[in-house]
Amino acid sequence: MKPYIEPRTPPSETAGTEPERRRFLKAGLAVTGAALAGTAQAVPPPPWMTRPGAPLSNYGQPSPHERAVIRWIAANADAPGNGISWTPLERLEGIVTPSGLHFERHHNGVPQIDPAVHRLAVHGRVGKALSFGIDDLLRYPMTSRLCFIECGGNSNAGWHQEPMQAPAGNIHGLASCSEWTGVPLATVLAECGLQPNAQWLIAEGADAAAMNVSIPLDKALDDALLALYQNGERLRPENGYPLRLVLPGWEGVTNVKWLHRLQLADQPAMARNETAKYTELLPSGQARQFSFVMEAKSLITRPSAGQALPGPGLHPISGLAWSGRGAIRRVEVSTDGGKTWQDAALDSPVLPKCFTRFRLSWRWDGSPAILKSRATDETGYVQPERQILVAERGRHGYFHYNAIVSWAVAADGSVSHVHA
Amino acid sequence: MSMRDLTLTLLLAVANAPAHAAPEGPRLGQPLEAAAISALDITVFPDGTGLPPGQGTAVEGKAVYDAKCAACHGPNGSGGSAEELAGGRNPLTSAEPDKTIGTYWPYASTVFDFIRRAMPLDAPRSLGNDEVYAVTAYLLHANGIIGEHDRLDAATLPKIRMPNAAGFVWVYPERQPR
């Protein structure tokens, strides 16, 4: 194949010879300049219109003017690989999270894995134990789906007595949404065959924490995906390269990254993360365990805490809603602290277990206001008010906070987080 | 596996297939031999399945703990920068509940499993099985669950009843209202 070569400007009558063309251009500029001088102040064109731009690049980067649109990191200085980073939800639009801004939760750092040696082992209560290379899996039938992944600990500042003053993404940004592409887990399990007493699937990552969780087999056979691609390209290392388990709608920790082992078992492993962590202590002293599904939730991202309205008038309200049980049916918005509600418009597509963008135009009269959003999913579940959730769960559950979020707009247009 | 067993397994595999059949793959899986599985399989279940040979006591575990764990978890399992493992005083129903191994963790197997797979944080998988049994024994003793000379091994560890074993309600699968 010959390389593509930009054709040279073909000679033609209209182009003329080079000196002629330059004379023509100079004359044109002189005429334009004269016209401007005669009518208004001469405004020089911006520099990007007066010299050639940057050459082509192999991999695009965001504009330097968008450098502030980054993940916010929290990690222990003694163990910097054991931490989290939040998606800046309040600075994004639409429903897809750019891969480089997808939230992170690591239990002992991001492994740099060579896909040529990484394998997925499937063993335990199977007909035959098998191992699959990444190149093998790339030959399997694939499917794509857009779905959110939300950490079980997302929004946990909501359990605090006092509302945390931070950008929306720094509180609720342990949730992101991508198009994941990979092999249905059921395809691989069918190849291995399942013994009748196989009821749980223990999934383990190849990271330094050997992070593992137990997953009921019915979920594994339903819509679990062995993801190889995220938003069209291979997974980012921090999101599980080269192989990640994606369980649509289930809490983030079950979406095991750097997946290397699946063990079929008749019982859950009772791993540290599904007993000591990711379980919700109730006021009774009992704790909820295997609370896999992320319940319906919504969040106004614009305007939100830390932002400011420049003045009264028409303003867009925009936000995200999602449910681990299916599609969002309705998002209502209140601008008077919950006294009255109106339906927001839902952008297409509205997909199950996926971020849904909602919008409403709001005419702000300049007086203090409290904004709320309330999601309802296709099962009829309605996102609860904060006091209802706290009354039911107490304040030490830590995980699965999905209450209505309230933003207060002050008379000067500044927006803050309130419990209202 | 006899031919009869093999046939049964394959039949059951079909019976267990999801309602909406998954697309068929090109069948590129390579057989995993028993030795390869045992090299990979580090899961320890509450009933003791997966526990390796080896043994240790709290007395032996104290030396390992002091050398490799105390810097982060504090002397005797509390007061460090990492999570509190022992010494919890506040019950789970209190205003500031302590969630230590003794007050919260439902199974002793989890302590062994997590130490072996993930600890110490700067050198996971560096402890031998005897050391893991010993540190597990030390932490259980620090929580008042076993004596300092009680020997932990694959037979004794699964018999330990943890104080909060009955403290969990499974949310999944969701039970229908009666």
PDB file of N, CA, C and O in Angstrom, chain B residues 33 49 66 147:
ATOM      1  N   GLU B  33      -3.905 -27.959  34.983  1.00  0.00           N
ATOM      2  CA  GLU B  33      -3.562 -29.148  35.772  1.00  0.00           C
ATOM      3  C   GLU B  33      -3.678 -28.823  37.266  1.00  0.00           C
ATOM      4  O   GLU B  33      -3.618 -27.663  37.673  1.00  0.00           O
ATOM      5  N   THR B  49     -11.740 -25.032  54.097  1.00  0.00           N
ATOM      6  CA  THR B  49     -11.308 -25.419  52.751  1.00  0.00           C
ATOM      7  C   THR B  49     -10.258 -24.419  52.265  1.00  0.00           C
ATOM      8  O   THR B  49     -10.472 -23.218  52.347  1.00  0.00           O
ATOM      9  N   ASP B  66       5.378  -7.813  65.675  1.00  0.00           N
ATOM     10  CA  ASP B  66       6.198  -6.662  66.078  1.00  0.00           C
ATOM     11  C   ASP B  66       7.146  -6.246  64.962  1.00  0.00           C
ATOM     12  O   ASP B  66       7.387  -5.056  64.744  1.00  0.00           O
ATOM     13  N   GLY B 147      -6.257 -18.531  73.458  1.00  0.00           N
ATOM     14  CA  GLY B 147      -5.154 -18.401  74.410  1.00  0.00           C
ATOM     15  C   GLY B 147      -3.825 -18.212  73.692  1.00  0.00           C
ATOM     16  O   GLY B 147      -3.693 -18.533  72.507  1.00  0.00           O
TER      17      GLY B 147
END
